[in-house]
JSON list of C-alpha atoms in Angstrom, two decimals:
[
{"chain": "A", "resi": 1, "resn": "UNK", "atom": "CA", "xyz": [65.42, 108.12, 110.75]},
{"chain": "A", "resi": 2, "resn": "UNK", "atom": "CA", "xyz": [67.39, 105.98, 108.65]},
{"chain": "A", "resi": 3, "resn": "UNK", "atom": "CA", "xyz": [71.39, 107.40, 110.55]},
{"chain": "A", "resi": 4, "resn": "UNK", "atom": "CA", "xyz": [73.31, 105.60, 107.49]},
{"chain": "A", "resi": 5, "resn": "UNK", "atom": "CA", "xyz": [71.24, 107.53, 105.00]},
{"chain": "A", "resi": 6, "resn": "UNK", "atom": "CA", "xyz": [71.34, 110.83, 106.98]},
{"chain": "A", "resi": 7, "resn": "UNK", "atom": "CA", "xyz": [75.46, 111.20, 107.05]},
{"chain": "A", "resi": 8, "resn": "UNK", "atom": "CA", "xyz": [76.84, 110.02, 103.91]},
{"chain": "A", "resi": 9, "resn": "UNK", "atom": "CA", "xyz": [79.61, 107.45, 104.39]},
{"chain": "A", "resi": 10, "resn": "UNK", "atom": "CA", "xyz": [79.10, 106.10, 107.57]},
{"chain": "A", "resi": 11, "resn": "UNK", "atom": "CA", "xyz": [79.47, 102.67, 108.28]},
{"chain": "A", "resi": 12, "resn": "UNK", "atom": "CA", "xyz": [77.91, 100.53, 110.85]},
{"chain": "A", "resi": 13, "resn": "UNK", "atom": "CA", "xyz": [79.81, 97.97, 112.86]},
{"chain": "A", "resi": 14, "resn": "UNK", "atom": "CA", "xyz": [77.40, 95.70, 115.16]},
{"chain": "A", "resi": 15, "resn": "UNK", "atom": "CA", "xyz": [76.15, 98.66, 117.11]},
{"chain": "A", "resi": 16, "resn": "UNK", "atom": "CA", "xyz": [78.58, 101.60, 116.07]},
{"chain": "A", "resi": 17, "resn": "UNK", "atom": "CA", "xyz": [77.78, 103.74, 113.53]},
{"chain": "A", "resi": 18, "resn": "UNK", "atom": "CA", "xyz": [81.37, 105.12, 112.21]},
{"chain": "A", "resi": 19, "resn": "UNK", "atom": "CA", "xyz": [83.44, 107.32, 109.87]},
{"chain": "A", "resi": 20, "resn": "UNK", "atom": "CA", "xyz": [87.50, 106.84, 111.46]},
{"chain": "A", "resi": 21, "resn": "UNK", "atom": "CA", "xyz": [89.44, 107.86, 108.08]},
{"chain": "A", "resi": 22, "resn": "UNK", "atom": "CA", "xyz": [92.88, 108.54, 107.95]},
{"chain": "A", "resi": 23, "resn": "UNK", "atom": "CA", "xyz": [96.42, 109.02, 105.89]},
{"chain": "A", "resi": 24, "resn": "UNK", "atom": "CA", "xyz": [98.27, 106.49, 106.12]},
{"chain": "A", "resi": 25, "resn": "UNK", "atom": "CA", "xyz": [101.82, 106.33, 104.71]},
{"chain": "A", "resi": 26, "resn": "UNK", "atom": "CA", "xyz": [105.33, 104.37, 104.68]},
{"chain": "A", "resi": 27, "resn": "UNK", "atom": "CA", "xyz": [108.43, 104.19, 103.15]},
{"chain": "A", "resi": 28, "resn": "UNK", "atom": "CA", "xyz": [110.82, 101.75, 101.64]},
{"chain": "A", "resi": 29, "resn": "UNK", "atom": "CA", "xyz": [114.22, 101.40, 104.12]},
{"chain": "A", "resi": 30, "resn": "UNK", "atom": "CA", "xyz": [116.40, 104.58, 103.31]},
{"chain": "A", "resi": 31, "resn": "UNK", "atom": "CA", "xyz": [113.02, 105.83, 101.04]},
{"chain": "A", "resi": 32, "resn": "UNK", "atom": "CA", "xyz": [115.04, 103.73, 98.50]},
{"chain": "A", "resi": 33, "resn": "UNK", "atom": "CA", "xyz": [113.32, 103.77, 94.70]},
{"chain": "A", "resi": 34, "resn": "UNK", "atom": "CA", "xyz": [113.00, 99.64, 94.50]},
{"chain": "A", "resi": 35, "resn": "UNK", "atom": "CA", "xyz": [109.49, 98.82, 93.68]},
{"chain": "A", "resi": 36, "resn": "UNK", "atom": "CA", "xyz": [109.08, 98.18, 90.21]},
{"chain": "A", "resi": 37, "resn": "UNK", "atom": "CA", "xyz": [105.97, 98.03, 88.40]},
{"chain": "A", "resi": 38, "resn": "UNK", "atom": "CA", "xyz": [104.88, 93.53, 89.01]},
{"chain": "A", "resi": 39, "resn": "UNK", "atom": "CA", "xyz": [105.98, 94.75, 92.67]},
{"chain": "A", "resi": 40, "resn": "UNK", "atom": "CA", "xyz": [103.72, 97.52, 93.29]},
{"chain": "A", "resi": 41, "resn": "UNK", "atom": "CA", "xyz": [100.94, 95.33, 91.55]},
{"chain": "A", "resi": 42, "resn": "UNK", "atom": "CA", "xyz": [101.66, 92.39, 93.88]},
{"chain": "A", "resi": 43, "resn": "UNK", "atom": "CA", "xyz": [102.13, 95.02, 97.06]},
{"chain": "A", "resi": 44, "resn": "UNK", "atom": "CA", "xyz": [98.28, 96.19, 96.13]},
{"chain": "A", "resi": 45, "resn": "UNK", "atom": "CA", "xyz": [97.42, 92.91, 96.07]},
{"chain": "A", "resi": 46, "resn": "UNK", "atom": "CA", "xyz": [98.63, 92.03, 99.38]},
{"chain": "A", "resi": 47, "resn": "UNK", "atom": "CA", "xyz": [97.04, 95.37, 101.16]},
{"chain": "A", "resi": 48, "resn": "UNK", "atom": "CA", "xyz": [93.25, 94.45, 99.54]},
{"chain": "A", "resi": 49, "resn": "UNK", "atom": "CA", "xyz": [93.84, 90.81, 101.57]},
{"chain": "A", "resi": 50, "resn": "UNK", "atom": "CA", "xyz": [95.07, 92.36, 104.76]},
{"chain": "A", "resi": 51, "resn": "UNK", "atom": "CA", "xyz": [92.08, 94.93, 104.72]},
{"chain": "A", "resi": 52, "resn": "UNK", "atom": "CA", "xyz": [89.37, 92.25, 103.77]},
{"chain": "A", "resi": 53, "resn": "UNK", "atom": "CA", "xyz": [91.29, 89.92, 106.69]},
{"chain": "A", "resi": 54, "resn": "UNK", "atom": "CA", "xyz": [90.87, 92.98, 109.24]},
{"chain": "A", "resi": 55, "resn": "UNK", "atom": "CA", "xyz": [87.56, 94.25, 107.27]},
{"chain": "A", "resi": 56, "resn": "UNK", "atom": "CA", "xyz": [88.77, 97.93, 107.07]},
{"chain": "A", "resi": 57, "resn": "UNK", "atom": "CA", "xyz": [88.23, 99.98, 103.87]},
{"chain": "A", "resi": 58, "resn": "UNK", "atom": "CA", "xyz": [90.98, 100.91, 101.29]},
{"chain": "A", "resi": 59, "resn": "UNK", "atom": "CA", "xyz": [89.11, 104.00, 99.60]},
{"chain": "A", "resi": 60, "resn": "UNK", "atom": "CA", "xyz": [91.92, 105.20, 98.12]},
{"chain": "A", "resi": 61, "resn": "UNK", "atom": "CA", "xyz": [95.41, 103.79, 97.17]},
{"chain": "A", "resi": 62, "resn": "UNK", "atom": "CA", "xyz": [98.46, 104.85, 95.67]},
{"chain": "A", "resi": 63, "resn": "UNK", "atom": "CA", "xyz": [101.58, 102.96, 95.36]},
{"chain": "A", "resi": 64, "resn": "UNK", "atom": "CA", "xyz": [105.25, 104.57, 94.34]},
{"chain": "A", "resi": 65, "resn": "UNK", "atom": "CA", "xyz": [108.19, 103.16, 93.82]},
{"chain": "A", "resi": 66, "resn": "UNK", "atom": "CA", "xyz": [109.51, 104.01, 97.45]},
{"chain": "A", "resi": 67, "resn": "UNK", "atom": "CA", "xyz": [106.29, 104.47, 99.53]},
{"chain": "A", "resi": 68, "resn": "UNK", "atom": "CA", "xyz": [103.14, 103.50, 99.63]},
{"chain": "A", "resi": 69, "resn": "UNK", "atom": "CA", "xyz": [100.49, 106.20, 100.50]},
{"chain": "A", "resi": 70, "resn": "UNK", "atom": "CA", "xyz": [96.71, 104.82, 101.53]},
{"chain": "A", "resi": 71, "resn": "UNK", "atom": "CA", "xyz": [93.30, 106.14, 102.51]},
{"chain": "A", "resi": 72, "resn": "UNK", "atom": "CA", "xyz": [91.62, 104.09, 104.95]},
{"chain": "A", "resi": 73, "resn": "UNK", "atom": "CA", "xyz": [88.28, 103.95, 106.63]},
{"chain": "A", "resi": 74, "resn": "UNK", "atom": "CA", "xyz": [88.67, 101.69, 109.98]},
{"chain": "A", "resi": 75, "resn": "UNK", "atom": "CA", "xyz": [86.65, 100.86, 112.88]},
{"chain": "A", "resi": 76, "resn": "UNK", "atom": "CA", "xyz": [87.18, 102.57, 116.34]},
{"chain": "A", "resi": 77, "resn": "UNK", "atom": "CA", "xyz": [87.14, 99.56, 117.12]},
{"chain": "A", "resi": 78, "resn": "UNK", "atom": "CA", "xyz": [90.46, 98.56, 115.24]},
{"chain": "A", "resi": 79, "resn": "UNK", "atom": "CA", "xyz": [93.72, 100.12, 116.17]},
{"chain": "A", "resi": 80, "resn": "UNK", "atom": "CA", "xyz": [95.16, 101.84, 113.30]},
{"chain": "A", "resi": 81, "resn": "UNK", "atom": "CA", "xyz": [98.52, 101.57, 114.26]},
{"chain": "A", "resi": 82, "resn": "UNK", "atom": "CA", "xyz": [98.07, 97.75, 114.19]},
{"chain": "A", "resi": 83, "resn": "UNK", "atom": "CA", "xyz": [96.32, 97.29, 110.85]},
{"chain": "A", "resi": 84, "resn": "UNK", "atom": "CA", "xyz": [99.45, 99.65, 109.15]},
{"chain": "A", "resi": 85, "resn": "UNK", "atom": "CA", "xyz": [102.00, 97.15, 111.05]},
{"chain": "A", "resi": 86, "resn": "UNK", "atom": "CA", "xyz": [99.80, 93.89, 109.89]},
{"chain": "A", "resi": 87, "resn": "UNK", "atom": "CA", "xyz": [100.24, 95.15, 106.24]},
{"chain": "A", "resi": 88, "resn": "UNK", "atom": "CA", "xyz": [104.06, 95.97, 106.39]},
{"chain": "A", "resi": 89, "resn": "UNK", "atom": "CA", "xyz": [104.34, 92.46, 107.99]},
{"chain": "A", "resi": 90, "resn": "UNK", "atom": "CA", "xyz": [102.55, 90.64, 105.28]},
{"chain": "A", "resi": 91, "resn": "UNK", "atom": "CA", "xyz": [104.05, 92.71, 102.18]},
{"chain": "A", "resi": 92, "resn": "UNK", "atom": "CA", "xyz": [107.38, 91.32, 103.95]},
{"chain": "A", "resi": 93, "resn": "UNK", "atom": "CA", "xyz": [106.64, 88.09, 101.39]},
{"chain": "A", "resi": 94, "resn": "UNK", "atom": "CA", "xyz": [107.71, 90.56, 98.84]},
{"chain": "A", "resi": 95, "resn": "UNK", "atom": "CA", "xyz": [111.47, 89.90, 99.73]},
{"chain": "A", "resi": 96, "resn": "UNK", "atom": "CA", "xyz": [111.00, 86.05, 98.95]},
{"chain": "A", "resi": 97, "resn": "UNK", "atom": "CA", "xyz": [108.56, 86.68, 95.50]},
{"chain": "A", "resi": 98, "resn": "UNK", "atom": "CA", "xyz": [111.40, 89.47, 94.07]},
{"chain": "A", "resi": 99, "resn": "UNK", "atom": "CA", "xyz": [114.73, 88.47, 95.01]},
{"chain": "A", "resi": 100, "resn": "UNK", "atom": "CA", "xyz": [116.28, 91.92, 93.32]},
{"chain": "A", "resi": 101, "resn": "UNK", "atom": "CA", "xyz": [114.51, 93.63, 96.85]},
{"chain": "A", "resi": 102, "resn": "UNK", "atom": "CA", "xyz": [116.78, 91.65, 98.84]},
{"chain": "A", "resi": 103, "resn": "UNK", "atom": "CA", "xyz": [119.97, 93.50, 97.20]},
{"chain": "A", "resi": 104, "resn": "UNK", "atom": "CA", "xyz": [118.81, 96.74, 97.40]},
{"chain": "A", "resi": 105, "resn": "UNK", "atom": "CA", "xyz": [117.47, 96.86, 101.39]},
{"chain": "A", "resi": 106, "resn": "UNK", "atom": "CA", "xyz": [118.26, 95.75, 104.89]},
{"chain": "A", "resi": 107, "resn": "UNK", "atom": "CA", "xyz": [114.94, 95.30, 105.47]},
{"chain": "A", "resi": 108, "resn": "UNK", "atom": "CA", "xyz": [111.41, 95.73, 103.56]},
{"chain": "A", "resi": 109, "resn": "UNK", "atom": "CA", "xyz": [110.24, 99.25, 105.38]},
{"chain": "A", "resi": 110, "resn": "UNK", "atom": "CA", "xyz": [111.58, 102.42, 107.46]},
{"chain": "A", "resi": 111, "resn": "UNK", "atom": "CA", "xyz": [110.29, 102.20, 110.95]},
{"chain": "A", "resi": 112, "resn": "UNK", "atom": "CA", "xyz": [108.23, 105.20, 110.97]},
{"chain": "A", "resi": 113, "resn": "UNK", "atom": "CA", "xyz": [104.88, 105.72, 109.84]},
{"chain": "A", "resi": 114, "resn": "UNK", "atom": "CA", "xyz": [102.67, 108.97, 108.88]},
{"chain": "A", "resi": 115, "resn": "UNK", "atom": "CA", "xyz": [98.97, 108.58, 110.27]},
{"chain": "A", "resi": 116, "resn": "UNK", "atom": "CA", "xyz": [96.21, 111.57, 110.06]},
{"chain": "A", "resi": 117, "resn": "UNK", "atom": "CA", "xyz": [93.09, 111.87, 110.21]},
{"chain": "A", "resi": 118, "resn": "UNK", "atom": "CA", "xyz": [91.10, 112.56, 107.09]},
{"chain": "A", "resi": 119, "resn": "UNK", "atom": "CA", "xyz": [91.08, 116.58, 106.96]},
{"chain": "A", "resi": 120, "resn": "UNK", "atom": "CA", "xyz": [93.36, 117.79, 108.88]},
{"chain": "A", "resi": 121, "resn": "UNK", "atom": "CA", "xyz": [96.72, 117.26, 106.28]},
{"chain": "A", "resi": 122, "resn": "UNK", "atom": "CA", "xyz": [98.09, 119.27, 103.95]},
{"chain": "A", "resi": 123, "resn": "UNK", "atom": "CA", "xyz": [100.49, 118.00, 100.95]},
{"chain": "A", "resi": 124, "resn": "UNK", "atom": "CA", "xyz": [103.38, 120.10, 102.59]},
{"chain": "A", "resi": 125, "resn": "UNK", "atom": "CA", "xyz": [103.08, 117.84, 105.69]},
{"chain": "A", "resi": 126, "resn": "UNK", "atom": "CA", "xyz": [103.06, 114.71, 103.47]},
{"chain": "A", "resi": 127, "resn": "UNK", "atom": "CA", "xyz": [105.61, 115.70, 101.70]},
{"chain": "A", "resi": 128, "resn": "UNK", "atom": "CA", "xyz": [107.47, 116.90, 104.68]},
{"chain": "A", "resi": 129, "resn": "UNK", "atom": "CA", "xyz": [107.30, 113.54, 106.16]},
{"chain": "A", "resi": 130, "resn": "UNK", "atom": "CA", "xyz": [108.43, 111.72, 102.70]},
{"chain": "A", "resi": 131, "resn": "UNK", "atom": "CA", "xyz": [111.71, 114.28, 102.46]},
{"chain": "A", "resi": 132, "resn": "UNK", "atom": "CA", "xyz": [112.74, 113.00, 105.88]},
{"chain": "A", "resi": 133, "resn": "UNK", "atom": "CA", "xyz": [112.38, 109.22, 105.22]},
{"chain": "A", "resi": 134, "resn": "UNK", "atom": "CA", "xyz": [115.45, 109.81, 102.99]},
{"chain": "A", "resi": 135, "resn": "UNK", "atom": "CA", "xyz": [117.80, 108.46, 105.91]},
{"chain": "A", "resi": 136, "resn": "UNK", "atom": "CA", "xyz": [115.96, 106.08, 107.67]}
]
């Protein structure tokens, strides 16, 4: 028995067969409204070369003008943690490529991040973690 074909959307990684998805979300500094719409273009841009650099799976994306909510599929072998910190990192180019960001923020990205597992989340949750990024 074929184990791929038997559970729909596993993935195999050298000898793991896997299905690790998850929530992932951040927000601008202060949940400030700064992306515009070249930025969140450029932003998507940037996430697709981080997840082809790390090879974990974007299966869904959505990008707002103060966070950025994703649905990833990602190795056990990868550290999830560590692939949302290797994207805020490289999206920090965005401060150079727009200068109007620079104005607007400190920094790039709040310090917290929301990650859950695939299932388990509700929309009040999300949302309950986006109305307290409104400080930070």
């Amino acid at each position: 028995m074929n184990l791929t074909n038997y559970i729909a959307g596993v993935k195999k990684d050298d000898k793991t067969y896997y299905s690790c998805q998850y929530h992932v979300l951040w927000c601008t500094k202060y949940k400030r409204a700064v992306f515009s719409e070249n930025i969140m273009k450029r932003l998507k841009e940037i996430i697709i070369e981080t997840a082809d650099t790390y090879k974990f799976e974007i299966l869904e994306s959505s990008i707002f003008e103060s966070y950025v909510h994703l649905i990833i599929n990602v190795s056990p072998k990868l550290d999830v943690y560590k692939m949302v910190l290797r994207i805020k990192s490289n999206a920090q180019i965005l401060l150079k490529e727009f200068s109007e960001l620079n104005s607007r923020l400190p920094c790039l990205w709040s310090g917290t991040n929301f990650i859950y597992s695939v299932g388990n989340v509700s929309l009040d949750e999300i949302h309950n973690f986006l109305e307290q990024q409104k400080g930070k």
